[in-house]
Coordinates of C-alpha atoms and ligand atoms in Angstrom, one line a residue:
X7 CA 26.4 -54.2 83.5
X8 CA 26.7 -52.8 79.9
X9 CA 29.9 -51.4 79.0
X10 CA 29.5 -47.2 79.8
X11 CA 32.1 -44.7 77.4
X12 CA 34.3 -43.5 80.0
X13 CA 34.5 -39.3 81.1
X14 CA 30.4 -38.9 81.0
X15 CA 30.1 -35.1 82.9
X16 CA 27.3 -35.0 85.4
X17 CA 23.6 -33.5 83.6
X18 CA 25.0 -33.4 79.9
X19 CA 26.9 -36.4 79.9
X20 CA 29.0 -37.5 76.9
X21 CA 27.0 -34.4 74.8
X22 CA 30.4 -32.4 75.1
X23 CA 32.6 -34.9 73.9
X24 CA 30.6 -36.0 71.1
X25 CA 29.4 -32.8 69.9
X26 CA 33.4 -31.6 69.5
X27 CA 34.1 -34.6 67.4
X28 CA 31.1 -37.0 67.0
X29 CA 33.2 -39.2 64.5
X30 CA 36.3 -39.8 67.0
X31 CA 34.2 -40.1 70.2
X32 CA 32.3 -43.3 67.8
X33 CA 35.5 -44.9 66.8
X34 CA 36.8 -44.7 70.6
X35 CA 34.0 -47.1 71.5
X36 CA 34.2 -50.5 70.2
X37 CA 37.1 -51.5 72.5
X38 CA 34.9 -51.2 75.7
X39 CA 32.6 -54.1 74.3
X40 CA 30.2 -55.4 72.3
X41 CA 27.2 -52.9 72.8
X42 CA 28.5 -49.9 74.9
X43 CA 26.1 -46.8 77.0
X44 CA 26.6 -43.5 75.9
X45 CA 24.6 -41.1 78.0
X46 CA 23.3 -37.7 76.6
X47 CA 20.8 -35.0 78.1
X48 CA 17.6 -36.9 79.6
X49 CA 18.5 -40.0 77.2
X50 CA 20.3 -43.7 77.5
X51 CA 22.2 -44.3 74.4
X52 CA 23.6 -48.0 73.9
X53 CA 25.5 -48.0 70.4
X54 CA 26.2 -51.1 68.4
X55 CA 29.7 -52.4 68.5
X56 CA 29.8 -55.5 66.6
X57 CA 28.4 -56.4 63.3
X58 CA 26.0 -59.2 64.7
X59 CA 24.6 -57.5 67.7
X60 CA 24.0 -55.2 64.7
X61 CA 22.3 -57.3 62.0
X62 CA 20.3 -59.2 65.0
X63 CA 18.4 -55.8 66.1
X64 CA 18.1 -54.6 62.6
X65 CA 15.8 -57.6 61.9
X66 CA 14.0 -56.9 64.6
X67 CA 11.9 -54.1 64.7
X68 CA 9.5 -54.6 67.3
X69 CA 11.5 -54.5 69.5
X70 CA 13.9 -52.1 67.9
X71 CA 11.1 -50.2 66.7
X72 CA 11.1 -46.4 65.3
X73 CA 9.0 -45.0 67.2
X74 CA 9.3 -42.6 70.4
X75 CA 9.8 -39.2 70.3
X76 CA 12.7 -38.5 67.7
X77 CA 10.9 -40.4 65.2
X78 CA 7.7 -38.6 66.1
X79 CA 9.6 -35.7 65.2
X80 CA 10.8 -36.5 62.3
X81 CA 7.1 -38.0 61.0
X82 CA 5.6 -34.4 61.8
X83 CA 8.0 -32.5 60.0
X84 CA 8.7 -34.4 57.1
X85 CA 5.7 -37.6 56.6
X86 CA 5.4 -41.0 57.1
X87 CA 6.9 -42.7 54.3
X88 CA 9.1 -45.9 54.3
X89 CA 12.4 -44.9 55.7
X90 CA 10.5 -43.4 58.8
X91 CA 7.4 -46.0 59.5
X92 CA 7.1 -47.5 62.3
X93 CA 7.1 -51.4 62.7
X94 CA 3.7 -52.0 62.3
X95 CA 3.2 -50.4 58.9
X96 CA 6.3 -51.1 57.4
X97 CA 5.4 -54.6 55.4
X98 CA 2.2 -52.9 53.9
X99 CA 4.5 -49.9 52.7
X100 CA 7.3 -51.8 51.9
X101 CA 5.5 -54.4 49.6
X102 CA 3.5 -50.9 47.7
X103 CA 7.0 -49.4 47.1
X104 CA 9.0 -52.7 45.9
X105 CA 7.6 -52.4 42.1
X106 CA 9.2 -48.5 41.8
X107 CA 12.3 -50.4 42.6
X108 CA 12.5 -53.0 39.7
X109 CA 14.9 -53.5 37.8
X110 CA 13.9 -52.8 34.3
X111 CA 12.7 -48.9 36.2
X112 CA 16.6 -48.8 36.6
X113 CA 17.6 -49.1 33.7
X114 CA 15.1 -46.2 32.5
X115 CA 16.8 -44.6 35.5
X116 CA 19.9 -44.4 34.3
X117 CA 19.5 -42.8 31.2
X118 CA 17.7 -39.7 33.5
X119 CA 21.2 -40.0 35.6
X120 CA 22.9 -39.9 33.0
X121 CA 21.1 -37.0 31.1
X122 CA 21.5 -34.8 34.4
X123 CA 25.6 -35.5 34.7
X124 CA 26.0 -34.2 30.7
X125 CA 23.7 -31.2 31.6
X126 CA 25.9 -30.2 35.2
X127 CA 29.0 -30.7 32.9
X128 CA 27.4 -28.6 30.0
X129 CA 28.0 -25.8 32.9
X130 CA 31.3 -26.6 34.0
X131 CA 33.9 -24.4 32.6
X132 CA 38.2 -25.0 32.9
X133 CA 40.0 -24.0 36.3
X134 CA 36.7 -23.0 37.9
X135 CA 36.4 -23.6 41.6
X136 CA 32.8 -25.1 42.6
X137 CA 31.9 -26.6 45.7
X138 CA 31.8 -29.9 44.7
X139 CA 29.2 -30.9 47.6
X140 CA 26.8 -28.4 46.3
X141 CA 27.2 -29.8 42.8
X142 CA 26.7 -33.1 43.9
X143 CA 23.6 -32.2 46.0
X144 CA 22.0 -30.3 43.0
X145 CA 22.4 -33.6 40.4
X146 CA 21.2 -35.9 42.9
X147 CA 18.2 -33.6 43.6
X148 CA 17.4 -33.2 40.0
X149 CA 17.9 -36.6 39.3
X150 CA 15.3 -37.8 42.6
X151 CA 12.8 -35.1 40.9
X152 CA 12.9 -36.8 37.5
X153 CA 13.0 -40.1 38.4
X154 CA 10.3 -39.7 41.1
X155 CA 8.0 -36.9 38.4
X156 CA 9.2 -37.5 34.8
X157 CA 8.6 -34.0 33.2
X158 CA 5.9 -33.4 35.3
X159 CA 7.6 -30.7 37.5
X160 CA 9.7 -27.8 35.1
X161 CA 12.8 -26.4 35.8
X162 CA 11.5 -23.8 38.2
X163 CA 9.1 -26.2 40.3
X164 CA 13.0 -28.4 40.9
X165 CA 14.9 -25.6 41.6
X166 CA 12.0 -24.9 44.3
X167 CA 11.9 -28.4 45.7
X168 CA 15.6 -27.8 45.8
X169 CA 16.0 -25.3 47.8
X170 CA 13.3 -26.3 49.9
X171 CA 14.9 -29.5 50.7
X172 CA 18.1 -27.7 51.2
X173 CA 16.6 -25.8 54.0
X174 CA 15.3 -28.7 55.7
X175 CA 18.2 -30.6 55.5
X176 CA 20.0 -28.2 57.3
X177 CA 17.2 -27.7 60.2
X178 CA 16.4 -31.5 60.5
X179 CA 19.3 -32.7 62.5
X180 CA 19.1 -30.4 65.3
X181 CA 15.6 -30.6 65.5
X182 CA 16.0 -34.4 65.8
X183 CA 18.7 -34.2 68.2
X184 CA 17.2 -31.3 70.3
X185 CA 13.4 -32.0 69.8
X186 CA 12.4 -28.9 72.3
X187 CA 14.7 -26.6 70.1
X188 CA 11.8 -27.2 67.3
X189 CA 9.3 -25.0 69.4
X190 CA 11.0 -22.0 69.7
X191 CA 9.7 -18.9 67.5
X192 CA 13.1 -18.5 65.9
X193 CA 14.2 -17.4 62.7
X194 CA 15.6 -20.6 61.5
X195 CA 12.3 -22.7 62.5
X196 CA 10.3 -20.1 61.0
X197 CA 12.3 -20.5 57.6
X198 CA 11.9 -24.3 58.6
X199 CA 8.2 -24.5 58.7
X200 CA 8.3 -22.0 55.5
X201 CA 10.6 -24.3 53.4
X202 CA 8.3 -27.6 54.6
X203 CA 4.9 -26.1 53.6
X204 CA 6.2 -24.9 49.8
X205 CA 7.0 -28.7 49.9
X206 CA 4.1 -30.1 50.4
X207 CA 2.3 -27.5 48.4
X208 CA 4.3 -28.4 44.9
X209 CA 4.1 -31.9 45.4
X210 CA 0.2 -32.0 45.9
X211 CA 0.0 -30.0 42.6
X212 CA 2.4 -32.9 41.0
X213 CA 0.3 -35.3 42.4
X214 CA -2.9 -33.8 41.3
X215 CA -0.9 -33.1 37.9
X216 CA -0.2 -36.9 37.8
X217 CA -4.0 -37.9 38.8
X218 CA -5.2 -36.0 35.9
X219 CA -2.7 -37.5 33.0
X220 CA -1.8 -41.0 34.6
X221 CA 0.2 -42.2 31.7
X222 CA 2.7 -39.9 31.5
X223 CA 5.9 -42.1 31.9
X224 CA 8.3 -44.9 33.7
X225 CA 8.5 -42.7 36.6
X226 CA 8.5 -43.7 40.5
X227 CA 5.3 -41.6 41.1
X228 CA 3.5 -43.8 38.3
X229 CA 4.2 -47.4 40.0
X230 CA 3.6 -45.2 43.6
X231 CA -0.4 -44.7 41.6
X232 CA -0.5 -48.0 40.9
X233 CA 1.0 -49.9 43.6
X234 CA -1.6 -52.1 45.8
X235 CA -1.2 -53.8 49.2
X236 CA -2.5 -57.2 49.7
X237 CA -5.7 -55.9 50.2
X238 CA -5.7 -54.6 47.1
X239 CA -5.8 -50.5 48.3
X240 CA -3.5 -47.9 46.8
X241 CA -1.8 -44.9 48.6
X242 CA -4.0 -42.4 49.7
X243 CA -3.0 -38.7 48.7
X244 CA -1.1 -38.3 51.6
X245 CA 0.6 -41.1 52.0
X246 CA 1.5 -40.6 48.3
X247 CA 2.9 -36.7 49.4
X248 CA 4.7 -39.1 52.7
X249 CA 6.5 -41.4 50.1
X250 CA 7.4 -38.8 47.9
X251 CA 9.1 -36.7 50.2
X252 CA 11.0 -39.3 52.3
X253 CA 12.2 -41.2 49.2
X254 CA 13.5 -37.9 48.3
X255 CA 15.3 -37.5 51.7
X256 CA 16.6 -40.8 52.0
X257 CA 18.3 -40.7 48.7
X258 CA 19.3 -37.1 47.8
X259 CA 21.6 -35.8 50.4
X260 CA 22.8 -39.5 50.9
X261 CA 23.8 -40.6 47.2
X262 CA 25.6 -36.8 46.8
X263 CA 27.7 -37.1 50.2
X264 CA 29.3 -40.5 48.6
X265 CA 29.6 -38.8 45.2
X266 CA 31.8 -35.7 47.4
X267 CA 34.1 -38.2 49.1
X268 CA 34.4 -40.0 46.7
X269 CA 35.6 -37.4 44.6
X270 CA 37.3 -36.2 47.4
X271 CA 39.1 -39.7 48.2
X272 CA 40.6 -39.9 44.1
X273 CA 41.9 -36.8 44.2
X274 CA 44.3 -37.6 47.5
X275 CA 45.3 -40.8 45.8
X276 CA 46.1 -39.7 41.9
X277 CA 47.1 -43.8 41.6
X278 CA 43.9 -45.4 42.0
X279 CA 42.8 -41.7 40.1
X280 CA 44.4 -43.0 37.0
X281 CA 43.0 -46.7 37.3
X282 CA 39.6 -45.4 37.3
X283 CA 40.5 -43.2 34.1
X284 CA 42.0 -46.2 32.2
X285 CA 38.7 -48.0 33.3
X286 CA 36.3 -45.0 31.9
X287 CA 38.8 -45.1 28.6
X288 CA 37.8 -48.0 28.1
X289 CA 34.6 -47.7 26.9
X290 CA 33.0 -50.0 29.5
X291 CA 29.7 -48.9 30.2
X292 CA 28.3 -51.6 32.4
X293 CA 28.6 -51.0 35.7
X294 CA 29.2 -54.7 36.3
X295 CA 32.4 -54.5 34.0
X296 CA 33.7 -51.4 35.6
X297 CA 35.6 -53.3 38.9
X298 CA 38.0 -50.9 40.1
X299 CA 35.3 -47.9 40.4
X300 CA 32.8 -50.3 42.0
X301 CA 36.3 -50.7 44.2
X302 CA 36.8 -47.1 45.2
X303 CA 33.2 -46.3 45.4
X304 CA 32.6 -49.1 48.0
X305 CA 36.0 -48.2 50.3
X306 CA 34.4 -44.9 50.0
X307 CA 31.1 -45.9 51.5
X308 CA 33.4 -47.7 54.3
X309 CA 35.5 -44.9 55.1
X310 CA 32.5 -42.4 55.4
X311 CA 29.2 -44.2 55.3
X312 CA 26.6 -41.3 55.0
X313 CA 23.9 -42.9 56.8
X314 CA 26.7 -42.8 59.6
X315 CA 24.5 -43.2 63.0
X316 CA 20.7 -45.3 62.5
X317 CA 18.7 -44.7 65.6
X318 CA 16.0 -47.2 67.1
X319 CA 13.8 -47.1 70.0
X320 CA 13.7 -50.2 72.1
X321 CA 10.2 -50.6 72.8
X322 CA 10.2 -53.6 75.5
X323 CA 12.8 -54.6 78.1
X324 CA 15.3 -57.0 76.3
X325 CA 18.7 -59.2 76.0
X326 CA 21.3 -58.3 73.3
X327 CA 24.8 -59.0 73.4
X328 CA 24.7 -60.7 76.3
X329 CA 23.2 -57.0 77.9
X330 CA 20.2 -56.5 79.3
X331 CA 18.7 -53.1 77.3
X332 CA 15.5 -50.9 79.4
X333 CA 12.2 -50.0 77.6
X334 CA 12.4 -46.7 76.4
X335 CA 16.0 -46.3 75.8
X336 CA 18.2 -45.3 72.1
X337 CA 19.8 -48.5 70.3
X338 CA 22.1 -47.0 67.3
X339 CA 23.3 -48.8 64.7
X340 CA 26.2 -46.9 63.3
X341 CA 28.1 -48.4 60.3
X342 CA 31.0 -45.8 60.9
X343 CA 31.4 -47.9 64.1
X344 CA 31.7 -51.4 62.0
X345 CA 33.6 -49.8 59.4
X346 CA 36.7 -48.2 61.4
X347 CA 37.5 -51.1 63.7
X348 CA 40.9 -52.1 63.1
X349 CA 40.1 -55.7 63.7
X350 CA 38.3 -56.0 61.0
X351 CA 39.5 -53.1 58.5
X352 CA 43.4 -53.3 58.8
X353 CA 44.5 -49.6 58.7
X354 CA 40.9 -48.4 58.9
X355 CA 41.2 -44.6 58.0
X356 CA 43.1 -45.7 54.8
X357 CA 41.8 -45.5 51.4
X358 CA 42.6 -48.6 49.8
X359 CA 40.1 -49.9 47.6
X360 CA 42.1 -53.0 46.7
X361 CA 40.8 -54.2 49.8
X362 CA 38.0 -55.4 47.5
X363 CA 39.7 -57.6 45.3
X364 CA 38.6 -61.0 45.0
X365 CA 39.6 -63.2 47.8
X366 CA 41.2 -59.6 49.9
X367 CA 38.8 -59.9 52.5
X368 CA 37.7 -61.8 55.3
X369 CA 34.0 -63.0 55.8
X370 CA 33.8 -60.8 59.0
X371 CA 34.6 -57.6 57.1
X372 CA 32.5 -58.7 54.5
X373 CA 29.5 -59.5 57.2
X374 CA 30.2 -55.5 59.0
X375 CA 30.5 -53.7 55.5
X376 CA 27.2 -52.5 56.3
X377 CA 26.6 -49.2 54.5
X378 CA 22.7 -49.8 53.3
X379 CA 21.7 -51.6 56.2
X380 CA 20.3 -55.0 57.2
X381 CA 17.3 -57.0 57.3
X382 CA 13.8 -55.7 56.7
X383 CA 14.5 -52.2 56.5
X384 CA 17.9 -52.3 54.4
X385 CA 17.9 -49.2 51.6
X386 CA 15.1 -50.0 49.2
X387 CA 17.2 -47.6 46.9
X388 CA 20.7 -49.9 47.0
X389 CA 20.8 -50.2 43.2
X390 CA 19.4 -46.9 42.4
X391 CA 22.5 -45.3 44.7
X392 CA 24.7 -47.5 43.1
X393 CA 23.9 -46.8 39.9
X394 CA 23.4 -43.3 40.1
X395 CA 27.2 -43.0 41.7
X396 CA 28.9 -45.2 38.9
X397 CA 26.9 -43.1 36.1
X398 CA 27.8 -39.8 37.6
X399 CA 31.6 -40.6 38.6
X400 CA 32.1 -42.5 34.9
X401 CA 30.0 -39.5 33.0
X402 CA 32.1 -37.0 34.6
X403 CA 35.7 -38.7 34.9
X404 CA 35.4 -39.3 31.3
X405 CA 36.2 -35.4 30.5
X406 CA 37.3 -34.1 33.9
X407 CA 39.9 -33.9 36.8
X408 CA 38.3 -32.8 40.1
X409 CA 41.4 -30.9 42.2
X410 CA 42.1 -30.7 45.7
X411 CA 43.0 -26.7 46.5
X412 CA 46.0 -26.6 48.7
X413 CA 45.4 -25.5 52.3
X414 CA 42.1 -26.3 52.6
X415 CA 41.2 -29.4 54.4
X416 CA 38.4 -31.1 54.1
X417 CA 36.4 -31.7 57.7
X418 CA 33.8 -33.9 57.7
X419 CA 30.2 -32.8 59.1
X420 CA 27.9 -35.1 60.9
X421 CA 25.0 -34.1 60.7
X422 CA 21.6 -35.9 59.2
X423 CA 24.1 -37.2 57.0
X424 CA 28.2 -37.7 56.8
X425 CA 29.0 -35.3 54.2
X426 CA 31.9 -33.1 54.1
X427 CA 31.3 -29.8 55.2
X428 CA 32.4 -27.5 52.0
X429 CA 34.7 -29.2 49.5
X430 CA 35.7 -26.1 46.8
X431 CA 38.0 -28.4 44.0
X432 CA 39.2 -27.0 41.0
X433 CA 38.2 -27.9 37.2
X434 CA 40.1 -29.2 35.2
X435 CA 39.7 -31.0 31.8
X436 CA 41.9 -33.9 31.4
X437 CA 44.9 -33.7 29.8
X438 CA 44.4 -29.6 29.7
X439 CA 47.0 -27.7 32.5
X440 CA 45.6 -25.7 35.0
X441 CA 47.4 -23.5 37.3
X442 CA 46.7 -24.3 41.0
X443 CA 46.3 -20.7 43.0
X444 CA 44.1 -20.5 45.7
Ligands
LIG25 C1 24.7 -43.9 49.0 C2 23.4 -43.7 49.1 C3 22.6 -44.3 50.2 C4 22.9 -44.8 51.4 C5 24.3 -44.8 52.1 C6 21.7 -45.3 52.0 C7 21.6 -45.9 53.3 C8 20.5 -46.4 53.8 C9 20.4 -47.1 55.1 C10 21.6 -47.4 56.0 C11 19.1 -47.5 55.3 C12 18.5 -48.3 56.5 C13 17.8 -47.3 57.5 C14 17.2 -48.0 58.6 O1 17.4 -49.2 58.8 O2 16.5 -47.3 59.3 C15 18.3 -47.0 54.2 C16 17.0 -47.1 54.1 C17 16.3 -46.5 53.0 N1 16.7 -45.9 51.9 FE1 18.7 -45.6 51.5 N2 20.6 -45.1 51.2 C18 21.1 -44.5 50.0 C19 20.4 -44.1 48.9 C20 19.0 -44.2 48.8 C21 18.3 -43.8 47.6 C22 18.9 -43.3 46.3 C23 17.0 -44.0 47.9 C24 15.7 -43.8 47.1 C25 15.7 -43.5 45.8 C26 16.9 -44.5 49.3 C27 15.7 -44.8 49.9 C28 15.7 -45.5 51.1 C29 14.4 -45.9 51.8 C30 13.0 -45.6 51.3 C31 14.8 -46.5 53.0 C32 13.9 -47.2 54.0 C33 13.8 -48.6 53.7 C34 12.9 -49.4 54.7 O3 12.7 -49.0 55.9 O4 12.3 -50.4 54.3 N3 18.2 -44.7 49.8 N4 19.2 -46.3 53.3

């Protein structure tokens, strides 16, 4: 028998308890075994416990495939594009999206990352309060929209994706997690359906934009035109509109919630603060040479991976873990799971990025630090993530403090993706005082 989470209520089963606190009711599980059943409304849950079980369904996804009906759901609303394929078309789109990812792109980039930071500081002004996940959202945003369109979409056709994005973001998860909820006539579906057909409406125009004046520069929607499979087709137009708007899904919301902890995390610990500062000082650019921020920002991605739950449906009858798993049940891979098990992570809710120094670690926390993934389907977008995150946190610790405001704690929401719910922080320019009211 597989391992159940204990206090299930009859018809709604562990809904209740995780829906109060899905974060503690996930670190409560690994000490009940390997893989462990959680039940939820019409649906058998069996969440992965231990970092092998977890890298051995991960590569393989025919049997852990993404298909059923929350992934249906999510493929109507928002395409079929890379992060949401099923099995069977995953190599072909993998291999047509590989070149976008090169590294010499990156490099090209990073100069658009680091064009958007100066231009969100240009706005910044001394002892204003911003929501800093807001502000994170809208460079990470405008830095997918360049990236992905060059200067082929203005000002006005961002701010549109934006908040069209920003809509959807906020509908997805309940939609995905209560699929019937997505028929209802209400308000917030109809704003929904509103938000995802402006979507699709200003990217076919970029696309058609693009078709007409192919050469317009190093942008992903370029190597998207001229990308072939090994039958030597392209995308057609809607699987170009499917990439498009998955790749900015799967990067936006996730690359800003590490940027918010992150800033988040250095501002409760004013030591490793000041480390990163003398590192930014320095004038090290290179985001090899920069160690201690490549430190905080990767105890940051342990302590609150943003692609905190990864659901699968198991598509045949199988044996993991020593567990026999039905056909038709949920598998989820959850790296918050790996990440807080004090086995592994001594101290797990602690911030300590020196956990990272050379030799600090043991190969099994190194082999469950698992915040992009594993096998086939790990994040196509590592580098560009990474790089986007050391660019923005240098760019911006370079000039500015980012304060906590006293009495206001920070909850964390679990939604689509782990990002804190509102994080307001004061300005402040460094070295400049700033009184700290409310
Ligand atoms: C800190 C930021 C990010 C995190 C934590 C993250 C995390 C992940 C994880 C865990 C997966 C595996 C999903 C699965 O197995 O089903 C994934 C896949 C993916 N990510 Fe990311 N990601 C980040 C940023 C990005 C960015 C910036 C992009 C694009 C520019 C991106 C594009 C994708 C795509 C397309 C996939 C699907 C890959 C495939 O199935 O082959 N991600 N990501």
């Amino acid at each position: 028998m597989t391992p159940r989470a204990p206090a299930a209520w009859p018809l709604v089963g562990h809904l209740p308890r995780f829906g109060r606190d899905p974060l503690r009711f996930l670190r409560s599980l690994p000490v009940h075994g390997e893989l462990v059943e959680v039940r939820l409304p019409g649906r058998r849950v069996f969440v992965l416990c231990h970092p092998e079980a977890a890298r051995r369904a991960l590569a393989d996804g025919r049997t852990f495939d993404r298909t059923g009906p929350l992934f249906d759901r999510v493929r109507a609303d928002m395409g079929n594009g890379l992060a949401t394929c099923p099995y069977a078309e995953h190599r072909r789109q993998r291999l047509l999206l590989r070149p976008a990812f090169h590294r010499e792109r990156l490099d090209h980039y990073a100069v658009v990352m680091r064009e958007e930071a100066e231009a969100l500081l240009g706005r910044w002004r001394h002892g204003q309060v911003i929501d800093v996940v807001a502000a994170m959202f809208g460079l990470t945003v405008s830095v997918a929209v360049r990236t992905l369109f060059s200067a082929r979409a203005d000002a006005a056709t961002t701010a549109a994706l934006r908040r069209c994005l920003d809509v959807y973001l906020r509908g997805s998860y309940t939609r995905t997690l209560l699929p019937l909820s997505a028929a209802l006539p209400t308000p917030a579906n109809r704003r929904f359906e509103r938000a995802l057909a402006q979507w699709r409406h200003y990217v076919r125009q970029i696309i058609a934009e693009a078709r007409r004046r192919p050469t317009e520069g190093p942008d992903l929607l370029s190597a998207l035109l001229e990308a072939r499979d090994d039958a030597q087709s392209g995308l057609s137009e809607e699987e170009l509109a499917d990439q498009i708007a998955v790749l900015v899904l799967a990067g936006a919301e996730t690359t800003s919630a590490a940027l918010s902890w992150t800033w988040h995390l250095l501002a409760a610990h004013p030591r490793a603060e000041a480390e990163l500062h003398a590192e930014v000082d320095s004038g090290r650019r290179d985001p090899a040479a920069l160690e201690h921020t490549h430190r905080v920002v990767k105890e940051s991605l342990r302590l609150y991976p943003p692609a905190w739950a990864i659901p699968r449906t198991i598509t045949q009858e199988t044996v993991l873990a020593g567990h026999r798993l039905p056909a038709g049940a949920t598998l989820v891979f959850s790296p918050y799971v790996l990440h807080h098990r004090p086995d592994l992570f001594p101290g797990p809710e602690r911030f300590r990025p020196e956990r990272w120094l050379p030799g600090a670690m043991d190969q099994p926390a190194r082999a469950a630090f698992l915040p992009f993934g594993a096998g086939p389907t790990r994040c196509i977008g590592e580098s560009f993530a990474l790089t986007e995150t050391t660019v923005a946190l240098t760019a911006i610790a370079a000039h500015w403090r980012l304060l906590p405001l006293p009495g206001r704690p920070v909850r964390p929401a679990a939604r689509s993706v782990l990002a804190p719910r509102t994080l307001p922080m004061r300005l402040a320019l460094r070295g400049t005082a700033v009184s700290s009211g409310p």
